Amino acid sequence: MSTTQTVTEQTVTEVTNTEALEHPFIQELIRQVRSEDSYGFYRNWTNELMLKPFILSRQDKRKISVDGDVEPNTKGRIQLFYRAIAALIEKETGLLSQVVIDLSHEGFGWSLVFSGRLLLVARTLRDAQRFGFDSFEKLAAEGEKLTKSGVELAKRYPEVGNL
Amino acid sequence: MSTTQTVTEQTVTEVTNTEALEHPFIQELIRQVRSEDSYGFYRNWTNELMLKPFILSRQDKRKISVDGDVEPNTKGRIQLFYRAIAALIEKETGLLSQVVIDLSHEGFGWSLVFSGRLLLVARTLRDAQRFGFDSFEKLAAEGEKLTKSGVELAKRYPEVGNL
């Protein structure tokens, strides 16, 4: 009984992940990670396995200390997340943008995406040591939301975005 | 002869510094440094001595290695320089702004001052280990220039600055 249940649950999760992995934001994130992978470290990894570190349950997060600096790998993932947003905004609007992650104060800081003099995304970061999402769906939804609002701003203030 | 000449030169320098120290930008920079000085470390220092580390000759700069990370004190001075600009823009326009210094790649990075979704100052940093100015006049001139262009932007796009 117990074994059957586990198998079923696992199957359900897999189906959901497969769908979520097709989401345009996740697809862009995959492109970003693979384009940085110049040594072919992830060459034989599935997309899901490669993006796994972006997914953290509440329990996973609790295990990560928020004292001290943010780990380089975590900072790298934050960079990649915002770079995927920047790339999608560019595809939609043609605006080339810069990503700036400022993590000066032990997990506190800013993540910014800007083009010309326009800030397309401006978010404060807190406890960045625990950067991660409950599920691939949440990751996709958050990325999509930030992309959308960036695109709207770019369309509303094209002059500032092109300065 | 030689002694007299040295004395004269020194006097000239002092006069110039005194004038430059009265410049509104330098005055704001002094306020920023003193407001951060919660332990009273600089209490008995003259303004000129306190700001001295902002002044680097070409020779001074050459002595500083650009390999490796930027020293915390240097990063602090970069912060203070842009905070003085932010404070002066606020006085002129009423816009509260944030200063973000991103020095991720060994002396390379961005310094940003923004308000709402408007970037009032956006500069790339290079060899930030050598951050400094030839003279107090140059320091004042550079600060004033960046403040002015920030104020102009704020007045041109008030809607974006207030988002």
Tab-separated table of C-alpha atoms in Angstrom:
chain	number	residue	atom	x	y	z
A	1	MET	CA	0.000	0.000	0.000
A	2	SER	CA	2.549	2.487	1.182
A	3	THR	CA	4.848	1.770	-1.754
A	4	THR	CA	2.036	2.277	-4.277
A	5	GLN	CA	1.148	5.596	-2.740
A	6	THR	CA	4.730	6.810	-2.924
A	7	VAL	CA	4.986	5.814	-6.552
A	8	THR	CA	1.746	7.630	-7.403
A	9	GLU	CA	2.875	10.789	-5.643
A	10	GLN	CA	6.155	10.710	-7.435
A	11	THR	CA	4.420	10.287	-10.792
A	12	VAL	CA	2.173	13.260	-10.089
A	13	THR	CA	5.171	15.425	-9.222
A	14	GLU	CA	6.932	14.393	-12.381
A	15	VAL	CA	3.969	15.300	-14.561
A	16	THR	CA	3.696	18.705	-12.933
A	17	ASN	CA	7.420	19.368	-13.325
A	18	THR	CA	7.353	18.397	-16.989
A	19	GLU	CA	4.605	20.939	-17.602
A	20	ALA	CA	6.295	23.617	-15.549
A	21	LEU	CA	9.571	22.986	-17.334
A	22	GLU	CA	7.882	23.927	-20.622
A	23	HIS	CA	6.971	27.361	-19.268
A	24	PRO	CA	8.659	30.156	-21.280
A	25	PHE	CA	10.320	31.561	-18.192
A	26	ILE	CA	11.793	28.212	-17.169
A	27	GLN	CA	12.920	27.629	-20.746
A	28	GLU	CA	14.750	30.964	-20.676
A	29	LEU	CA	16.292	30.152	-17.309
A	30	ILE	CA	17.545	26.849	-18.757
A	31	ARG	CA	19.106	28.749	-21.676
A	32	GLN	CA	20.802	31.142	-19.257
A	33	VAL	CA	22.260	28.357	-17.123
A	34	ARG	CA	23.436	26.360	-20.138
A	35	SER	CA	24.946	29.399	-21.837
A	36	GLU	CA	27.107	29.973	-18.756
A	37	ASP	CA	28.173	26.369	-18.611
A	38	SER	CA	31.339	26.804	-20.662
A	39	TYR	CA	33.038	23.714	-19.230
A	40	GLY	CA	30.103	21.464	-20.058
A	41	PHE	CA	29.590	20.575	-16.413
A	42	TYR	CA	25.804	20.227	-16.924
A	43	ARG	CA	26.021	18.715	-20.419
A	44	ASN	CA	24.581	15.358	-19.385
A	45	TRP	CA	22.193	16.677	-16.752
A	46	THR	CA	18.456	16.891	-17.328
A	47	ASN	CA	16.976	20.389	-17.178
A	48	GLU	CA	15.065	19.441	-14.063
A	49	LEU	CA	18.151	18.264	-12.194
A	50	MET	CA	20.092	21.313	-13.310
A	51	LEU	CA	17.429	23.709	-11.967
A	52	LYS	CA	16.820	21.738	-8.780
A	53	PRO	CA	18.881	24.099	-6.574
A	54	PHE	CA	16.331	26.854	-7.374
A	55	ILE	CA	13.687	24.836	-5.549
A	56	LEU	CA	13.737	24.965	-1.756
A	57	SER	CA	11.002	23.843	0.590
A	58	ARG	CA	10.275	25.770	3.752
A	59	GLN	CA	12.222	23.134	5.680
A	60	ASP	CA	15.197	23.399	3.299
A	61	LYS	CA	15.260	27.145	3.850
A	62	ARG	CA	15.173	26.828	7.612
A	63	LYS	CA	18.308	24.714	7.475
A	64	ILE	CA	20.263	27.528	5.786
A	65	SER	CA	21.808	30.042	8.170
A	66	VAL	CA	21.145	33.715	7.477
A	67	ASP	CA	24.206	34.800	9.421
A	68	GLY	CA	27.166	35.672	7.281
A	69	ASP	CA	27.522	36.207	3.580
A	70	VAL	CA	25.552	34.725	0.718
A	71	GLU	CA	27.257	31.723	-0.903
A	72	PRO	CA	28.692	32.353	-4.374
A	73	ASN	CA	26.468	29.621	-5.877
A	74	THR	CA	23.368	31.214	-4.386
A	75	LYS	CA	24.406	34.622	-5.658
A	76	GLY	CA	24.938	32.997	-9.048
A	77	ARG	CA	21.372	31.664	-9.039
A	78	ILE	CA	19.982	35.081	-8.132
A	79	GLN	CA	21.951	36.536	-11.072
A	80	LEU	CA	20.602	33.863	-13.434
A	81	PHE	CA	17.017	34.383	-12.313
A	82	TYR	CA	17.170	38.123	-13.045
A	83	ARG	CA	19.155	37.583	-16.248
A	84	ALA	CA	16.363	35.346	-17.522
A	85	ILE	CA	13.903	38.160	-16.784
A	86	ALA	CA	16.151	40.669	-18.573
A	87	ALA	CA	16.424	38.370	-21.607
A	88	LEU	CA	12.655	37.932	-21.860
A	89	ILE	CA	12.058	41.673	-21.543
A	90	GLU	CA	14.581	42.194	-24.329
A	91	LYS	CA	12.796	39.685	-26.577
A	92	GLU	CA	9.511	41.491	-26.061
A	93	THR	CA	10.682	45.106	-26.222
A	94	GLY	CA	14.084	45.087	-27.918
A	95	LEU	CA	15.582	46.900	-24.931
A	96	LEU	CA	18.999	45.649	-23.871
A	97	SER	CA	19.318	45.730	-20.109
A	98	GLN	CA	21.808	45.326	-17.286
A	99	VAL	CA	21.389	43.201	-14.188
A	100	VAL	CA	22.885	44.455	-10.935
A	101	ILE	CA	22.745	42.393	-7.741
A	102	ASP	CA	23.943	44.252	-4.669
A	103	LEU	CA	24.313	41.994	-1.655
A	104	SER	CA	26.365	44.073	0.697
A	105	HIS	CA	24.799	43.465	4.053
A	106	GLU	CA	24.706	39.782	4.931
A	107	GLY	CA	21.837	38.680	2.743
A	108	PHE	CA	20.275	42.123	2.361
A	109	GLY	CA	20.418	44.125	-0.809
A	110	TRP	CA	18.893	44.969	-4.159
A	111	SER	CA	18.334	43.236	-7.430
A	112	LEU	CA	17.953	45.631	-10.315
A	113	VAL	CA	17.325	45.267	-14.030
A	114	PHE	CA	17.641	48.480	-15.999
A	115	SER	CA	17.764	49.798	-19.496
A	116	GLY	CA	18.865	53.346	-20.237
A	117	ARG	CA	17.668	55.274	-17.199
A	118	LEU	CA	14.628	53.092	-16.571
A	119	LEU	CA	14.508	50.496	-13.800
A	120	LEU	CA	12.508	47.620	-15.220
A	121	VAL	CA	12.830	45.544	-12.056
A	122	ALA	CA	13.816	46.856	-8.619
A	123	ARG	CA	13.482	44.480	-5.683
A	124	THR	CA	14.922	44.456	-2.227
A	125	LEU	CA	16.498	41.167	-1.197
A	126	ARG	CA	16.245	39.790	2.318
A	127	ASP	CA	17.743	36.585	3.668
A	128	ALA	CA	19.168	36.026	0.206
A	129	GLN	CA	21.073	33.032	1.603
A	130	ARG	CA	17.682	31.265	1.337
A	131	PHE	CA	16.905	32.315	-2.246
A	132	GLY	CA	14.658	29.672	-3.758
A	133	PHE	CA	11.088	28.769	-4.695
A	134	ASP	CA	8.568	26.237	-3.340
A	135	SER	CA	8.138	24.571	-6.727
A	136	PHE	CA	8.885	24.927	-10.424
A	137	GLU	CA	5.387	26.424	-10.812
A	138	LYS	CA	6.172	29.121	-8.253
A	139	LEU	CA	9.521	29.815	-9.907
A	140	ALA	CA	7.817	30.185	-13.290
A	141	ALA	CA	5.017	32.346	-11.876
A	142	GLU	CA	7.399	34.722	-10.096
A	143	GLY	CA	9.643	35.067	-13.139
A	144	GLU	CA	6.664	35.690	-15.379
A	145	LYS	CA	5.189	38.314	-13.042
A	146	LEU	CA	8.423	40.325	-12.885
A	147	THR	CA	8.933	40.028	-16.645
A	148	LYS	CA	5.407	41.299	-17.320
A	149	SER	CA	5.722	44.335	-15.103
A	150	GLY	CA	9.114	45.123	-16.650
A	151	VAL	CA	7.655	44.904	-20.158
A	152	GLU	CA	4.773	47.183	-19.162
A	153	LEU	CA	7.178	49.802	-17.796
A	154	ALA	CA	9.352	49.593	-20.906
A	155	LYS	CA	6.312	50.191	-23.103
A	156	ARG	CA	5.041	53.022	-20.927
A	157	TYR	CA	8.344	54.935	-20.771
A	158	PRO	CA	10.239	54.038	-23.960
A	159	GLU	CA	12.067	57.358	-23.950
A	160	VAL	CA	13.599	56.748	-20.506
A	161	GLY	CA	14.453	53.155	-21.415
A	162	ASN	CA	16.353	54.353	-24.465
A	163	LEU	CA	18.315	57.164	-22.782
B	1	MET	CA	65.474	80.475	-1.988
B	2	SER	CA	64.322	76.903	-2.108
B	3	THR	CA	62.676	77.149	1.298
B	4	THR	CA	60.792	80.303	0.380
B	5	GLN	CA	59.501	78.677	-2.770
B	6	THR	CA	58.236	75.662	-0.879
B	7	VAL	CA	56.445	77.849	1.618
B	8	THR	CA	54.816	79.861	-1.156
B	9	GLU	CA	53.642	76.740	-2.948
B	10	GLN	CA	52.208	75.334	0.223
B	11	THR	CA	50.358	78.552	0.930
B	12	VAL	CA	48.864	78.537	-2.555
B	13	THR	CA	47.678	74.951	-2.110
B	14	GLU	CA	46.119	75.789	1.225
B	15	VAL	CA	44.233	78.750	-0.197
B	16	THR	CA	42.884	76.631	-3.034
B	17	ASN	CA	41.817	73.867	-0.674
B	18	THR	CA	40.047	76.318	1.598
B	19	GLU	CA	38.031	77.603	-1.335
B	20	ALA	CA	37.302	74.131	-2.669
B	21	LEU	CA	36.267	72.999	0.795
B	22	GLU	CA	33.517	75.641	0.740
B	23	HIS	CA	32.009	74.147	-2.400
B	24	PRO	CA	28.437	72.881	-1.780
B	25	PHE	CA	29.346	69.374	-2.938
B	26	ILE	CA	32.347	69.136	-0.610
B	27	GLN	CA	30.227	70.520	2.217
B	28	GLU	CA	27.667	67.783	1.621
B	29	LEU	CA	30.397	65.140	1.473
B	30	ILE	CA	31.718	66.389	4.820
B	31	ARG	CA	28.203	66.090	6.272
B	32	GLN	CA	27.928	62.526	4.956
B	33	VAL	CA	31.274	61.461	6.416
B	34	ARG	CA	30.574	63.085	9.789
B	35	SER	CA	27.058	61.670	10.003
B	36	GLU	CA	28.533	58.173	9.651
B	37	ASP	CA	31.146	58.826	12.274
B	38	SER	CA	29.142	57.486	15.193
B	39	TYR	CA	32.203	56.757	17.343
B	40	GLY	CA	33.575	60.269	16.942
B	41	PHE	CA	36.732	59.017	15.298
B	42	TYR	CA	37.010	62.165	13.156
B	43	ARG	CA	35.727	64.564	15.824
B	44	ASN	CA	39.024	66.437	16.160
B	45	TRP	CA	40.063	66.164	12.519
B	46	THR	CA	39.876	69.086	10.139
B	47	ASN	CA	37.565	68.623	7.154
B	48	GLU	CA	40.544	68.673	4.849
B	49	LEU	CA	42.379	65.910	6.673
B	50	MET	CA	39.211	63.846	6.888
B	51	LEU	CA	38.610	64.041	3.121
B	52	LYS	CA	42.265	63.555	2.216
B	53	PRO	CA	41.830	59.879	1.243
B	54	PHE	CA	39.516	61.035	-1.589
B	55	ILE	CA	42.494	62.788	-3.201
B	56	LEU	CA	44.947	60.588	-5.084
B	57	SER	CA	47.624	61.753	-7.479
B	58	ARG	CA	48.436	59.738	-10.577
B	59	GLN	CA	51.470	58.356	-8.750
B	60	ASP	CA	49.388	57.411	-5.703
B	61	LYS	CA	47.013	55.509	-7.973
B	62	ARG	CA	49.787	53.618	-9.702
B	63	LYS	CA	50.930	52.305	-6.339
B	64	ILE	CA	47.555	50.662	-5.710
B	65	SER	CA	47.179	47.179	-7.195
B	66	VAL	CA	44.092	46.542	-9.304
B	67	ASP	CA	44.310	42.797	-8.776
B	68	GLY	CA	41.966	41.462	-6.166
B	69	ASP	CA	39.032	43.012	-4.396
B	70	VAL	CA	38.363	46.621	-3.538
B	71	GLU	CA	39.288	47.523	0.042
B	72	PRO	CA	36.337	48.119	2.391
B	73	ASN	CA	37.542	51.690	3.088
B	74	THR	CA	37.685	52.464	-0.634
B	75	LYS	CA	34.236	50.994	-1.148
B	76	GLY	CA	33.075	53.151	1.757
B	77	ARG	CA	34.396	56.285	0.052
B	78	ILE	CA	32.645	55.378	-3.203
B	79	GLN	CA	29.411	54.976	-1.223
B	80	LEU	CA	29.890	58.344	0.486
B	81	PHE	CA	30.611	60.124	-2.802
B	82	TYR	CA	27.362	58.866	-4.365
B	83	ARG	CA	25.401	59.404	-1.154
B	84	ALA	CA	26.445	63.062	-1.199
B	85	ILE	CA	25.122	63.276	-4.772
B	86	ALA	CA	21.862	61.579	-3.731
B	87	ALA	CA	21.470	63.995	-0.798
B	88	LEU	CA	21.975	67.069	-2.997
B	89	ILE	CA	19.502	65.769	-5.597
B	90	GLU	CA	17.005	65.245	-2.792
B	91	LYS	CA	17.473	68.817	-1.527
B	92	GLU	CA	16.823	70.177	-5.007
B	93	THR	CA	13.967	67.918	-6.106
B	94	GLY	CA	12.509	66.381	-2.952
B	95	LEU	CA	13.070	62.903	-4.379
B	96	LEU	CA	14.370	60.349	-1.897
B	97	SER	CA	16.823	58.026	-3.575
B	98	GLN	CA	18.792	54.840	-3.047
B	99	VAL	CA	22.483	54.330	-3.685
B	100	VAL	CA	23.632	50.930	-4.948
B	101	ILE	CA	27.307	50.136	-5.483
B	102	ASP	CA	27.911	46.801	-7.185
B	103	LEU	CA	31.578	45.821	-7.183
B	104	SER	CA	31.439	42.176	-8.049
B	105	HIS	CA	34.323	41.715	-10.449
B	106	GLU	CA	37.601	42.843	-8.932
B	107	GLY	CA	37.201	46.568	-9.224
B	108	PHE	CA	34.579	46.497	-11.964
B	109	GLY	CA	30.971	47.321	-11.415
B	110	TRP	CA	28.228	49.903	-11.272
B	111	SER	CA	27.327	52.816	-9.112
B	112	LEU	CA	23.664	53.690	-9.253
B	113	VAL	CA	21.475	56.336	-7.663
B	114	PHE	CA	17.771	55.846	-8.239
B	115	SER	CA	14.427	57.142	-7.164
B	116	GLY	CA	11.225	55.261	-7.971
B	117	ARG	CA	11.985	53.684	-11.330
B	118	LEU	CA	14.292	56.456	-12.523
B	119	LEU	CA	18.077	56.099	-12.540
B	120	LEU	CA	19.410	59.521	-11.628
B	121	VAL	CA	23.043	58.410	-11.831
B	122	ALA	CA	24.318	55.267	-13.573
B	123	ARG	CA	28.064	54.885	-13.935
B	124	THR	CA	30.295	51.940	-14.636
B	125	LEU	CA	33.238	51.578	-12.268
B	126	ARG	CA	36.651	50.376	-13.413
B	127	ASP	CA	39.758	49.889	-11.307
B	128	ALA	CA	37.674	51.001	-8.356
B	129	GLN	CA	40.630	50.094	-6.107
B	130	ARG	CA	42.048	53.431	-7.316
B	131	PHE	CA	38.944	55.534	-6.672
B	132	GLY	CA	40.064	59.078	-6.045
B	133	PHE	CA	40.448	62.561	-7.517
B	134	ASP	CA	43.434	64.697	-8.503
B	135	SER	CA	42.410	67.547	-6.233
B	136	PHE	CA	39.574	68.904	-4.119
B	137	GLU	CA	38.565	71.029	-7.126
B	138	LYS	CA	38.233	67.933	-9.321
B	139	LEU	CA	36.299	66.131	-6.592
B	140	ALA	CA	33.898	69.081	-6.296
B	141	ALA	CA	33.549	69.435	-10.076
B	142	GLU	CA	32.789	65.747	-10.617
B	143	GLY	CA	30.259	65.645	-7.783
B	144	GLU	CA	28.569	68.784	-9.054
B	145	LYS	CA	28.371	67.478	-12.619
B	146	LEU	CA	26.703	64.214	-11.586
B	147	THR	CA	24.330	66.044	-9.234
B	148	LYS	CA	23.275	68.448	-11.988
B	149	SER	CA	22.534	65.762	-14.527
B	150	GLY	CA	20.595	63.810	-11.879
B	151	VAL	CA	18.515	66.874	-11.025
B	152	GLU	CA	17.789	67.471	-14.713
B	153	LEU	CA	16.589	63.910	-15.179
B	154	ALA	CA	14.437	64.108	-12.056
B	155	LYS	CA	12.789	67.285	-13.361
B	156	ARG	CA	12.312	65.855	-16.845
B	157	TYR	CA	10.709	62.578	-15.718
B	158	PRO	CA	9.035	63.309	-12.371
B	159	GLU	CA	6.427	60.601	-12.954
B	160	VAL	CA	9.071	57.857	-13.281
B	161	GLY	CA	10.996	59.200	-10.290
B	162	ASN	CA	7.884	58.992	-8.155
B	163	LEU	CA	6.784	55.487	-9.174
